[in-house]
PDB file of C-alpha atoms in Angstrom:
ATOM      1  CA  MET A  60       0.000   0.000   0.000  1.00 58.00           C
ATOM      2  CA  LYS A  61       1.335   3.437  -0.851  1.00 70.00           C
ATOM      3  CA  THR A  62       2.675   5.463   2.055  1.00 67.00           C
ATOM      4  CA  SER A  63       0.275   8.365   1.482  1.00 81.00           C
ATOM      5  CA  LEU A  64      -2.659   5.946   1.562  1.00 87.00           C
ATOM      6  CA  LYS A  65      -1.357   4.431   4.823  1.00 86.00           C
ATOM      7  CA  GLN A  66      -1.046   7.907   6.350  1.00 86.00           C
ATOM      8  CA  LEU A  67      -4.551   8.826   5.175  1.00 89.00           C
ATOM      9  CA  ARG A  68      -6.036   5.647   6.637  1.00 90.00           C
ATOM     10  CA  LEU A  69      -4.255   6.324   9.933  1.00 88.00           C
ATOM     11  CA  ARG A  70      -5.580   9.899  10.127  1.00 89.00           C
ATOM     12  CA  GLN A  71      -9.124   8.884   9.181  1.00 92.00           C
ATOM     13  CA  LEU A  72      -9.306   6.159  11.814  1.00 89.00           C
ATOM     14  CA  ASP A  73      -7.845   8.554  14.368  1.00 89.00           C
ATOM     15  CA  GLU A  74     -10.592  11.064  13.568  1.00 89.00           C
ATOM     16  CA  ARG A  75     -13.301   8.398  13.840  1.00 88.00           C
ATOM     17  CA  THR A  76     -12.110   7.084  17.199  1.00 86.00           C
ATOM     18  CA  SER A  77     -11.053  10.308  18.909  1.00 85.00           C
ATOM     19  CA  PRO A  78     -14.560  11.173  20.198  1.00 82.00           C
ATOM     20  CA  PHE A  79     -14.637   7.838  22.062  1.00 80.00           C
ATOM     21  CA  ARG A  80     -11.287   8.361  23.789  1.00 80.00           C
ATOM     22  CA  ASP A  81     -13.022  10.183  26.639  1.00 73.00           C
ATOM     23  CA  ARG A  82     -13.444   7.143  28.888  1.00 67.00           C
ATOM     24  CA  GLU A  83     -15.695   9.042  31.300  1.00 66.00           C
ATOM     25  CA  HIS A  84     -18.554   8.710  28.817  1.00 65.00           C
ATOM     26  CA  ALA A  85     -17.632   5.206  27.681  1.00 70.00           C
ATOM     27  CA  THR A  86     -17.496   3.635  31.140  1.00 81.00           C
ATOM     28  CA  PRO A  87     -20.512   1.384  31.630  1.00 86.00           C
ATOM     29  CA  PRO A  88     -22.829   2.027  34.552  1.00 89.00           C
ATOM     30  CA  ARG A  89     -22.096  -0.013  37.674  1.00 91.00           C
ATOM     31  CA  GLY A  90     -24.699  -2.693  36.905  1.00 94.00           C
ATOM     32  CA  GLY A  91     -24.053  -2.687  33.153  1.00 95.00           C
ATOM     33  CA  TRP A  92     -25.754  -1.025  30.209  1.00 95.00           C
ATOM     34  CA  LEU A  93     -28.522  -3.621  29.895  1.00 97.00           C
ATOM     35  CA  ARG A  94     -29.737  -3.179  33.448  1.00 97.00           C
ATOM     36  CA  ALA A  95     -29.319   0.611  33.314  1.00 96.00           C
ATOM     37  CA  VAL A  96     -31.393   0.969  30.150  1.00 96.00           C
ATOM     38  CA  ARG A  97     -33.959  -1.625  31.243  1.00 97.00           C
ATOM     39  CA  THR A  98     -34.570   0.012  34.621  1.00 97.00           C
ATOM     40  CA  SER A  99     -34.533   3.513  33.115  1.00 96.00           C
ATOM     41  CA  LEU A 100     -37.301   2.389  30.782  1.00 96.00           C
ATOM     42  CA  GLY A 101     -39.223   1.104  33.808  1.00 96.00           C
ATOM     43  CA  MET A 102     -39.035  -2.440  32.444  1.00 97.00           C
ATOM     44  CA  SER A 103     -38.915  -5.294  34.938  1.00 97.00           C
ATOM     45  CA  ALA A 104     -36.649  -8.287  34.433  1.00 97.00           C
ATOM     46  CA  SER A 105     -39.767 -10.406  33.803  1.00 97.00           C
ATOM     47  CA  GLN A 106     -41.023  -8.008  31.139  1.00 97.00           C
ATOM     48  CA  PHE A 107     -37.599  -7.932  29.527  1.00 98.00           C
ATOM     49  CA  ALA A 108     -37.439 -11.740  29.630  1.00 98.00           C
ATOM     50  CA  PHE A 109     -40.820 -11.934  27.892  1.00 97.00           C
ATOM     51  CA  ARG A 110     -39.633  -9.569  25.131  1.00 97.00           C
ATOM     52  CA  LEU A 111     -36.494 -11.663  24.672  1.00 97.00           C
ATOM     53  CA  GLY A 112     -38.354 -14.978  24.812  1.00 97.00           C
ATOM     54  CA  VAL A 113     -36.252 -16.237  27.721  1.00 97.00           C
ATOM     55  CA  THR A 114     -36.640 -16.779  31.450  1.00 97.00           C
ATOM     56  CA  ARG A 115     -36.136 -14.140  34.120  1.00 97.00           C
ATOM     57  CA  GLN A 116     -33.076 -16.099  35.257  1.00 98.00           C
ATOM     58  CA  ALA A 117     -31.638 -15.890  31.729  1.00 97.00           C
ATOM     59  CA  VAL A 118     -31.994 -12.083  31.906  1.00 98.00           C
ATOM     60  CA  ALA A 119     -30.184 -12.008  35.253  1.00 97.00           C
ATOM     61  CA  ASP A 120     -27.447 -14.221  33.782  1.00 98.00           C
ATOM     62  CA  GLN A 121     -27.118 -11.985  30.723  1.00 98.00           C
ATOM     63  CA  GLU A 122     -26.859  -8.836  32.835  1.00 98.00           C
ATOM     64  CA  ARG A 123     -24.237 -10.531  35.030  1.00 98.00           C
ATOM     65  CA  ARG A 124     -22.243 -11.691  31.978  1.00 98.00           C
ATOM     66  CA  GLU A 125     -22.246  -8.143  30.642  1.00 97.00           C
ATOM     67  CA  VAL A 126     -20.805  -6.811  33.911  1.00 97.00           C
ATOM     68  CA  ASP A 127     -18.271  -9.689  34.070  1.00 96.00           C
ATOM     69  CA  GLY A 128     -17.216  -9.042  30.477  1.00 95.00           C
ATOM     70  CA  THR A 129     -18.093 -12.570  29.375  1.00 97.00           C
ATOM     71  CA  THR A 130     -21.082 -11.773  27.199  1.00 97.00           C
ATOM     72  CA  THR A 131     -21.082 -11.943  23.412  1.00 97.00           C
ATOM     73  CA  LEU A 132     -21.832  -9.174  20.969  1.00 97.00           C
ATOM     74  CA  ALA A 133     -24.619 -11.270  19.477  1.00 97.00           C
ATOM     75  CA  SER A 134     -26.416 -11.626  22.819  1.00 97.00           C
ATOM     76  CA  LEU A 135     -25.925  -7.922  23.588  1.00 97.00           C
ATOM     77  CA  ARG A 136     -27.400  -7.010  20.200  1.00 97.00           C
ATOM     78  CA  LYS A 137     -30.389  -9.292  20.766  1.00 97.00           C
ATOM     79  CA  ALA A 138     -30.998  -7.840  24.236  1.00 97.00           C
ATOM     80  CA  ALA A 139     -30.561  -4.266  23.005  1.00 97.00           C
ATOM     81  CA  ASP A 140     -32.960  -4.906  20.140  1.00 97.00           C
ATOM     82  CA  ALA A 141     -35.589  -6.125  22.629  1.00 97.00           C
ATOM     83  CA  MET A 142     -35.369  -2.658  24.247  1.00 97.00           C
ATOM     84  CA  GLU A 143     -35.313  -0.871  20.867  1.00 96.00           C
ATOM     85  CA  CYS A 144     -31.644   0.015  21.326  1.00 96.00           C
ATOM     86  CA  ASP A 145     -28.503  -0.522  19.304  1.00 95.00           C
ATOM     87  CA  VAL A 146     -25.067  -1.780  20.300  1.00 94.00           C
ATOM     88  CA  PHE A 147     -22.012   0.064  19.050  1.00 88.00           C
ATOM     89  CA  TYR A 148     -18.716  -1.769  19.010  1.00 87.00           C
ATOM     90  CA  ALA A 149     -15.348  -0.091  18.634  1.00 85.00           C
ATOM     91  CA  ILE A 150     -11.748  -0.640  19.547  1.00 88.00           C
ATOM     92  CA  VAL A 151     -10.595   2.764  20.691  1.00 87.00           C
ATOM     93  CA  PRO A 152      -6.904   3.565  20.965  1.00 89.00           C
ATOM     94  CA  ARG A 153      -5.965   5.021  24.354  1.00 88.00           C
ATOM     95  CA  ARG A 154      -4.110   7.826  22.626  1.00 90.00           C
ATOM     96  CA  PRO A 155      -4.042   9.099  19.018  1.00 92.00           C
ATOM     97  CA  LEU A 156      -2.839   6.510  16.509  1.00 92.00           C
ATOM     98  CA  GLY A 157      -0.336   8.960  15.046  1.00 91.00           C
ATOM     99  CA  GLU A 158       1.197   9.386  18.480  1.00 94.00           C
ATOM    100  CA  MET A 159       1.386   5.614  18.956  1.00 94.00           C
ATOM    101  CA  VAL A 160       3.109   5.193  15.587  1.00 94.00           C
ATOM    102  CA  ARG A 161       5.514   8.031  16.335  1.00 95.00           C
ATOM    103  CA  LEU A 162       6.476   6.562  19.733  1.00 95.00           C
ATOM    104  CA  ARG A 163       6.994   3.137  18.171  1.00 95.00           C
ATOM    105  CA  ALA A 164       9.041   4.613  15.308  1.00 95.00           C
ATOM    106  CA  ARG A 165      11.245   6.438  17.800  1.00 95.00           C
ATOM    107  CA  GLU A 166      11.716   3.244  19.814  1.00 93.00           C
ATOM    108  CA  VAL A 167      12.744   1.338  16.666  1.00 93.00           C
ATOM    109  CA  ALA A 168      15.030   4.161  15.508  1.00 93.00           C
ATOM    110  CA  GLU A 169      16.716   4.376  18.902  1.00 92.00           C
ATOM    111  CA  HIS A 170      17.225   0.612  18.985  1.00 90.00           C
ATOM    112  CA  ARG A 171      18.779   0.609  15.509  1.00 88.00           C
ATOM    113  CA  LEU A 172      21.063   3.544  16.209  1.00 91.00           C
ATOM    114  CA  ARG A 173      22.155   2.391  19.673  1.00 87.00           C
ATOM    115  CA  GLY A 174      23.963  -0.558  18.129  1.00 75.00           C
ATOM    116  CA  ILE A 175      25.738   1.712  15.688  1.00 71.00           C
ATOM    117  CA  ALA A 176      26.551   4.249  18.414  1.00 62.00           C
ATOM    118  CA  HIS A 177      27.958   1.476  20.591  1.00 56.00           C
ATOM    119  CA  SER A 178      30.260   0.263  17.797  1.00 58.00           C
ATOM    120  CA  MET A 179      31.373   3.829  17.079  1.00 54.00           C
ATOM    121  CA  GLY A 180      32.057   4.366  20.772  1.00 53.00           C
ATOM    122  CA  LEU A 181      34.316   1.326  20.824  1.00 50.00           C
ATOM    123  CA  GLU A 182      36.259   2.907  17.970  1.00 53.00           C
ATOM    124  CA  GLU A 183      36.356   6.215  19.835  1.00 55.00           C
ATOM    125  CA  GLN A 184      34.127   7.832  17.205  1.00 60.00           C
ATOM    126  CA  SER A 185      31.056   8.398  19.348  1.00 68.00           C
ATOM    127  CA  VAL A 186      28.736  11.292  18.578  1.00 69.00           C
ATOM    128  CA  PRO A 187      27.503  13.794  21.188  1.00 82.00           C
ATOM    129  CA  HIS A 188      24.177  12.980  22.855  1.00 79.00           C
ATOM    130  CA  GLN A 189      22.416  15.857  21.055  1.00 88.00           C
ATOM    131  CA  GLU A 190      23.575  14.558  17.683  1.00 87.00           C
ATOM    132  CA  PHE A 191      22.445  11.039  18.586  1.00 87.00           C
ATOM    133  CA  GLU A 192      18.980  12.367  19.516  1.00 91.00           C
ATOM    134  CA  ARG A 193      18.773  14.310  16.235  1.00 93.00           C
ATOM    135  CA  GLN A 194      19.668  11.146  14.316  1.00 92.00           C
ATOM    136  CA  VAL A 195      17.014   9.193  16.219  1.00 94.00           C
ATOM    137  CA  ASP A 196      14.412  11.865  15.407  1.00 95.00           C
ATOM    138  CA  ASP A 197      15.413  11.874  11.723  1.00 95.00           C
ATOM    139  CA  LEU A 198      15.206   8.093  11.440  1.00 94.00           C
ATOM    140  CA  ALA A 199      11.909   8.050  13.353  1.00 95.00           C
ATOM    141  CA  ASP A 200      10.515  10.645  10.901  1.00 94.00           C
ATOM    142  CA  GLN A 201      11.543   8.411   8.009  1.00 94.00           C
ATOM    143  CA  ILE A 202       9.936   5.358   9.633  1.00 93.00           C
ATOM    144  CA  VAL A 203       6.696   7.293  10.242  1.00 92.00           C
ATOM    145  CA  ARG A 204       6.627   8.400   6.589  1.00 90.00           C
ATOM    146  CA  GLU A 205       7.221   4.877   5.305  1.00 89.00           C
ATOM    147  CA  LEU A 206       5.136   2.959   7.877  1.00 89.00           C
ATOM    148  CA  PRO A 207       6.894  -0.339   7.144  1.00 90.00           C
ATOM    149  CA  ARG A 208       4.819  -3.511   7.460  1.00 87.00           C
ATOM    150  CA  ASP A 209       7.146  -4.840  10.134  1.00 86.00           C
ATOM    151  CA  LEU A 210       7.067  -1.701  12.296  1.00 91.00           C
ATOM    152  CA  TRP A 211       5.585  -3.588  15.232  1.00 91.00           C
ATOM    153  CA  SER A 212       7.869  -6.610  14.938  1.00 86.00           C
ATOM    154  CA  LEU A 213      11.219  -4.838  14.516  1.00 61.00           C
ATOM    155  CA  VAL A 214      12.032  -4.525  18.221  1.00 61.00           C
ATOM    156  CA  GLN A 215      10.667  -6.565  21.085  1.00 51.00           C
ATOM    157  CA  ARG A 216       9.309  -4.470  23.943  1.00 45.00           C
TER     158      ARG A 216
END
Protein backbone atom coordinates (compact mmCIF):
# COMPACT_ATOMS: atom_id res chain seq x y z
CA MET A 1 0.00 0.00 0.00
CA LYS A 2 1.34 3.44 -0.85
CA THR A 3 2.67 5.46 2.05
CA SER A 4 0.28 8.36 1.48
CA LEU A 5 -2.66 5.95 1.56
CA LYS A 6 -1.36 4.43 4.82
CA GLN A 7 -1.05 7.91 6.35
CA LEU A 8 -4.55 8.83 5.17
CA ARG A 9 -6.04 5.65 6.64
CA LEU A 10 -4.26 6.32 9.93
CA ARG A 11 -5.58 9.90 10.13
CA GLN A 12 -9.12 8.88 9.18
CA LEU A 13 -9.31 6.16 11.81
CA ASP A 14 -7.84 8.55 14.37
CA GLU A 15 -10.59 11.06 13.57
CA ARG A 16 -13.30 8.40 13.84
CA THR A 17 -12.11 7.08 17.20
CA SER A 18 -11.05 10.31 18.91
CA PRO A 19 -14.56 11.17 20.20
CA PHE A 20 -14.64 7.84 22.06
CA ARG A 21 -11.29 8.36 23.79
CA ASP A 22 -13.02 10.18 26.64
CA ARG A 23 -13.44 7.14 28.89
CA GLU A 24 -15.70 9.04 31.30
CA HIS A 25 -18.55 8.71 28.82
CA ALA A 26 -17.63 5.21 27.68
CA THR A 27 -17.50 3.64 31.14
CA PRO A 28 -20.51 1.38 31.63
CA PRO A 29 -22.83 2.03 34.55
CA ARG A 30 -22.10 -0.01 37.67
CA GLY A 31 -24.70 -2.69 36.91
CA GLY A 32 -24.05 -2.69 33.15
CA TRP A 33 -25.75 -1.02 30.21
CA LEU A 34 -28.52 -3.62 29.90
CA ARG A 35 -29.74 -3.18 33.45
CA ALA A 36 -29.32 0.61 33.31
CA VAL A 37 -31.39 0.97 30.15
CA ARG A 38 -33.96 -1.62 31.24
CA THR A 39 -34.57 0.01 34.62
CA SER A 40 -34.53 3.51 33.12
CA LEU A 41 -37.30 2.39 30.78
CA GLY A 42 -39.22 1.10 33.81
CA MET A 43 -39.03 -2.44 32.44
CA SER A 44 -38.91 -5.29 34.94
CA ALA A 45 -36.65 -8.29 34.43
CA SER A 46 -39.77 -10.41 33.80
CA GLN A 47 -41.02 -8.01 31.14
CA PHE A 48 -37.60 -7.93 29.53
CA ALA A 49 -37.44 -11.74 29.63
CA PHE A 50 -40.82 -11.93 27.89
CA ARG A 51 -39.63 -9.57 25.13
CA LEU A 52 -36.49 -11.66 24.67
CA GLY A 53 -38.35 -14.98 24.81
CA VAL A 54 -36.25 -16.24 27.72
CA THR A 55 -36.64 -16.78 31.45
CA ARG A 56 -36.14 -14.14 34.12
CA GLN A 57 -33.08 -16.10 35.26
CA ALA A 58 -31.64 -15.89 31.73
CA VAL A 59 -31.99 -12.08 31.91
CA ALA A 60 -30.18 -12.01 35.25
CA ASP A 61 -27.45 -14.22 33.78
CA GLN A 62 -27.12 -11.98 30.72
CA GLU A 63 -26.86 -8.84 32.84
CA ARG A 64 -24.24 -10.53 35.03
CA ARG A 65 -22.24 -11.69 31.98
CA GLU A 66 -22.25 -8.14 30.64
CA VAL A 67 -20.81 -6.81 33.91
CA ASP A 68 -18.27 -9.69 34.07
CA GLY A 69 -17.22 -9.04 30.48
CA THR A 70 -18.09 -12.57 29.38
CA THR A 71 -21.08 -11.77 27.20
CA THR A 72 -21.08 -11.94 23.41
CA LEU A 73 -21.83 -9.17 20.97
CA ALA A 74 -24.62 -11.27 19.48
CA SER A 75 -26.42 -11.63 22.82
CA LEU A 76 -25.93 -7.92 23.59
CA ARG A 77 -27.40 -7.01 20.20
CA LYS A 78 -30.39 -9.29 20.77
CA ALA A 79 -31.00 -7.84 24.24
CA ALA A 80 -30.56 -4.27 23.01
CA ASP A 81 -32.96 -4.91 20.14
CA ALA A 82 -35.59 -6.13 22.63
CA MET A 83 -35.37 -2.66 24.25
CA GLU A 84 -35.31 -0.87 20.87
CA CYS A 85 -31.64 0.02 21.33
CA ASP A 86 -28.50 -0.52 19.30
CA VAL A 87 -25.07 -1.78 20.30
CA PHE A 88 -22.01 0.06 19.05
CA TYR A 89 -18.72 -1.77 19.01
CA ALA A 90 -15.35 -0.09 18.63
CA ILE A 91 -11.75 -0.64 19.55
CA VAL A 92 -10.59 2.76 20.69
CA PRO A 93 -6.90 3.57 20.97
CA ARG A 94 -5.97 5.02 24.35
CA ARG A 95 -4.11 7.83 22.63
CA PRO A 96 -4.04 9.10 19.02
CA LEU A 97 -2.84 6.51 16.51
CA GLY A 98 -0.34 8.96 15.05
CA GLU A 99 1.20 9.39 18.48
CA MET A 100 1.39 5.61 18.96
CA VAL A 101 3.11 5.19 15.59
CA ARG A 102 5.51 8.03 16.34
CA LEU A 103 6.48 6.56 19.73
CA ARG A 104 6.99 3.14 18.17
CA ALA A 105 9.04 4.61 15.31
CA ARG A 106 11.24 6.44 17.80
CA GLU A 107 11.72 3.24 19.81
CA VAL A 108 12.74 1.34 16.67
CA ALA A 109 15.03 4.16 15.51
CA GLU A 110 16.72 4.38 18.90
CA HIS A 111 17.22 0.61 18.99
CA ARG A 112 18.78 0.61 15.51
CA LEU A 113 21.06 3.54 16.21
CA ARG A 114 22.16 2.39 19.67
CA GLY A 115 23.96 -0.56 18.13
CA ILE A 116 25.74 1.71 15.69
CA ALA A 117 26.55 4.25 18.41
CA HIS A 118 27.96 1.48 20.59
CA SER A 119 30.26 0.26 17.80
CA MET A 120 31.37 3.83 17.08
CA GLY A 121 32.06 4.37 20.77
CA LEU A 122 34.32 1.33 20.82
CA GLU A 123 36.26 2.91 17.97
CA GLU A 124 36.36 6.22 19.84
CA GLN A 125 34.13 7.83 17.20
CA SER A 126 31.06 8.40 19.35
CA VAL A 127 28.74 11.29 18.58
CA PRO A 128 27.50 13.79 21.19
CA HIS A 129 24.18 12.98 22.86
CA GLN A 130 22.42 15.86 21.06
CA GLU A 131 23.57 14.56 17.68
CA PHE A 132 22.45 11.04 18.59
CA GLU A 133 18.98 12.37 19.52
CA ARG A 134 18.77 14.31 16.23
CA GLN A 135 19.67 11.15 14.32
CA VAL A 136 17.01 9.19 16.22
CA ASP A 137 14.41 11.86 15.41
CA ASP A 138 15.41 11.87 11.72
CA LEU A 139 15.21 8.09 11.44
CA ALA A 140 11.91 8.05 13.35
CA ASP A 141 10.52 10.64 10.90
CA GLN A 142 11.54 8.41 8.01
CA ILE A 143 9.94 5.36 9.63
CA VAL A 144 6.70 7.29 10.24
CA ARG A 145 6.63 8.40 6.59
CA GLU A 146 7.22 4.88 5.30
CA LEU A 147 5.14 2.96 7.88
CA PRO A 148 6.89 -0.34 7.14
CA ARG A 149 4.82 -3.51 7.46
CA ASP A 150 7.15 -4.84 10.13
CA LEU A 151 7.07 -1.70 12.30
CA TRP A 152 5.58 -3.59 15.23
CA SER A 153 7.87 -6.61 14.94
CA LEU A 154 11.22 -4.84 14.52
CA VAL A 155 12.03 -4.53 18.22
CA GLN A 156 10.67 -6.56 21.09
CA ARG A 157 9.31 -4.47 23.94
